[in-house]
């Protein structure tokens, strides 16, 4: 997995199977780390999808970013499977 940090704090981007995944980690009120992610098709076709995960949180910022990438990749796999089906 190739990850590149953006200029914004707690933000990273990744490309996977024709989508750009933009992830932002944020600390919740209980000092756990949650995340938002956005999926953008690289070809400019299709919808931009935004998701948030704020349940249970992660122990660290890095763990939240990795979890976001994993969840986003599963969503991309599901989207592509439905398009092929």
PDB file of C-alpha atoms in Angstrom:
ATOM      1  CA  UNK A   1       0.000   0.000   0.000  1.00  0.00           C
ATOM      2  CA  UNK A   2       1.447   3.356  -1.017  1.00  0.00           C
ATOM      3  CA  UNK A   3       0.365   6.198   1.213  1.00  0.00           C
ATOM      4  CA  UNK A   4       1.146   9.852   0.708  1.00  0.00           C
ATOM      5  CA  UNK A   5       0.512  12.488   3.341  1.00  0.00           C
ATOM      6  CA  UNK A   6      -1.169  15.656   2.159  1.00  0.00           C
ATOM      7  CA  UNK A   7      -0.441  19.116   3.523  1.00  0.00           C
ATOM      8  CA  UNK A   8      -3.464  19.032   5.801  1.00  0.00           C
ATOM      9  CA  UNK A   9      -2.902  17.606   9.238  1.00  0.00           C
ATOM     10  CA  UNK A  10      -4.210  14.045   9.751  1.00  0.00           C
ATOM     11  CA  UNK A  11      -4.977  13.624   6.011  1.00  0.00           C
ATOM     12  CA  UNK A  12      -3.649  11.111   3.477  1.00  0.00           C
ATOM     13  CA  UNK A  13      -4.449   9.910  -0.018  1.00  0.00           C
ATOM     14  CA  UNK A  14      -4.177   6.566  -1.768  1.00  0.00           C
ATOM     15  CA  UNK A  15      -5.152   5.233  -5.209  1.00  0.00           C
ATOM     16  CA  UNK A  16      -6.820   1.846  -5.589  1.00  0.00           C
ATOM     17  CA  UNK A  17      -8.472   0.198  -8.612  1.00  0.00           C
ATOM     18  CA  UNK A  18      -9.269   3.452 -10.399  1.00  0.00           C
ATOM     19  CA  UNK A  19     -10.308   5.489  -7.364  1.00  0.00           C
ATOM     20  CA  UNK A  20      -8.574   8.078  -5.246  1.00  0.00           C
ATOM     21  CA  UNK A  21      -9.144   7.548  -1.528  1.00  0.00           C
ATOM     22  CA  UNK A  22      -8.792  10.671   0.615  1.00  0.00           C
ATOM     23  CA  UNK A  23      -8.716   9.947   4.336  1.00  0.00           C
ATOM     24  CA  UNK A  24      -8.914  12.285   7.281  1.00  0.00           C
ATOM     25  CA  UNK A  25      -8.385  11.074  10.855  1.00  0.00           C
ATOM     26  CA  UNK A  26      -9.813  13.065  13.750  1.00  0.00           C
ATOM     27  CA  UNK A  27      -9.816  12.652  17.479  1.00  0.00           C
ATOM     28  CA  UNK A  28     -13.191  12.249  19.170  1.00  0.00           C
ATOM     29  CA  UNK A  29     -14.260  13.493  22.581  1.00  0.00           C
ATOM     30  CA  UNK A  30     -13.004  10.303  24.260  1.00  0.00           C
ATOM     31  CA  UNK A  31      -9.483  10.610  22.788  1.00  0.00           C
ATOM     32  CA  UNK A  32     -10.097   7.834  20.279  1.00  0.00           C
ATOM     33  CA  UNK A  33      -9.423   8.313  16.561  1.00  0.00           C
ATOM     34  CA  UNK A  34     -12.247   8.235  14.001  1.00  0.00           C
ATOM     35  CA  UNK A  35     -12.082   8.827  10.244  1.00  0.00           C
ATOM     36  CA  UNK A  36     -13.799  10.202   7.164  1.00  0.00           C
ATOM     37  CA  UNK A  37     -12.965   9.097   3.656  1.00  0.00           C
ATOM     38  CA  UNK A  38     -13.889  10.190   0.151  1.00  0.00           C
ATOM     39  CA  UNK A  39     -13.799   7.975  -2.940  1.00  0.00           C
ATOM     40  CA  UNK A  40     -13.290   9.811  -6.224  1.00  0.00           C
ATOM     41  CA  UNK A  41     -13.247   7.956  -9.559  1.00  0.00           C
ATOM     42  CA  UNK A  42      -9.981   8.764 -11.353  1.00  0.00           C
ATOM     43  CA  UNK A  43     -11.697   8.755 -14.760  1.00  0.00           C
ATOM     44  CA  UNK A  44     -14.105  11.521 -13.655  1.00  0.00           C
ATOM     45  CA  UNK A  45     -17.127   9.294 -14.263  1.00  0.00           C
ATOM     46  CA  UNK A  46     -19.458   8.185 -11.516  1.00  0.00           C
ATOM     47  CA  UNK A  47     -20.249   9.703  -8.197  1.00  0.00           C
ATOM     48  CA  UNK A  48     -17.939  10.914  -5.457  1.00  0.00           C
ATOM     49  CA  UNK A  49     -18.701   8.947  -2.287  1.00  0.00           C
ATOM     50  CA  UNK A  50     -18.127  10.326   1.216  1.00  0.00           C
ATOM     51  CA  UNK A  51     -18.228   8.162   4.308  1.00  0.00           C
ATOM     52  CA  UNK A  52     -17.590   8.595   8.005  1.00  0.00           C
ATOM     53  CA  UNK A  53     -16.771   6.088  10.739  1.00  0.00           C
ATOM     54  CA  UNK A  54     -17.301   7.323  14.259  1.00  0.00           C
ATOM     55  CA  UNK A  55     -18.093   4.162  16.223  1.00  0.00           C
ATOM     56  CA  UNK A  56     -15.571   2.533  18.587  1.00  0.00           C
ATOM     57  CA  UNK A  57     -12.615   4.539  17.224  1.00  0.00           C
ATOM     58  CA  UNK A  58      -8.979   3.532  16.949  1.00  0.00           C
ATOM     59  CA  UNK A  59      -6.240   3.894  19.553  1.00  0.00           C
ATOM     60  CA  UNK A  60      -3.952   5.971  17.321  1.00  0.00           C
ATOM     61  CA  UNK A  61      -4.146   8.346  14.398  1.00  0.00           C
ATOM     62  CA  UNK A  62      -2.116   5.980  12.224  1.00  0.00           C
ATOM     63  CA  UNK A  63      -4.430   3.074  13.033  1.00  0.00           C
ATOM     64  CA  UNK A  64      -7.460   5.189  12.070  1.00  0.00           C
ATOM     65  CA  UNK A  65      -5.885   6.035   8.706  1.00  0.00           C
ATOM     66  CA  UNK A  66      -5.053   2.404   7.964  1.00  0.00           C
ATOM     67  CA  UNK A  67      -8.570   1.331   8.990  1.00  0.00           C
ATOM     68  CA  UNK A  68     -10.070   3.969   6.694  1.00  0.00           C
ATOM     69  CA  UNK A  69      -8.026   2.736   3.724  1.00  0.00           C
ATOM     70  CA  UNK A  70      -9.072  -0.867   4.431  1.00  0.00           C
ATOM     71  CA  UNK A  71     -12.783   0.046   4.681  1.00  0.00           C
ATOM     72  CA  UNK A  72     -12.603   2.219   1.559  1.00  0.00           C
ATOM     73  CA  UNK A  73     -10.949  -0.569  -0.436  1.00  0.00           C
ATOM     74  CA  UNK A  74     -13.738  -2.968   0.548  1.00  0.00           C
ATOM     75  CA  UNK A  75     -16.300  -0.427  -0.636  1.00  0.00           C
ATOM     76  CA  UNK A  76     -14.451  -0.003  -3.944  1.00  0.00           C
ATOM     77  CA  UNK A  77     -14.317  -3.780  -4.435  1.00  0.00           C
ATOM     78  CA  UNK A  78     -18.085  -3.944  -3.797  1.00  0.00           C
ATOM     79  CA  UNK A  79     -18.840  -1.055  -6.183  1.00  0.00           C
ATOM     80  CA  UNK A  80     -16.800  -2.644  -8.963  1.00  0.00           C
ATOM     81  CA  UNK A  81     -18.383  -6.058  -8.371  1.00  0.00           C
ATOM     82  CA  UNK A  82     -21.872  -4.549  -8.642  1.00  0.00           C
ATOM     83  CA  UNK A  83     -20.933  -2.722 -11.862  1.00  0.00           C
ATOM     84  CA  UNK A  84     -19.610  -5.953 -13.376  1.00  0.00           C
ATOM     85  CA  UNK A  85     -22.545  -8.032 -12.196  1.00  0.00           C
TER      86      UNK A  85
END
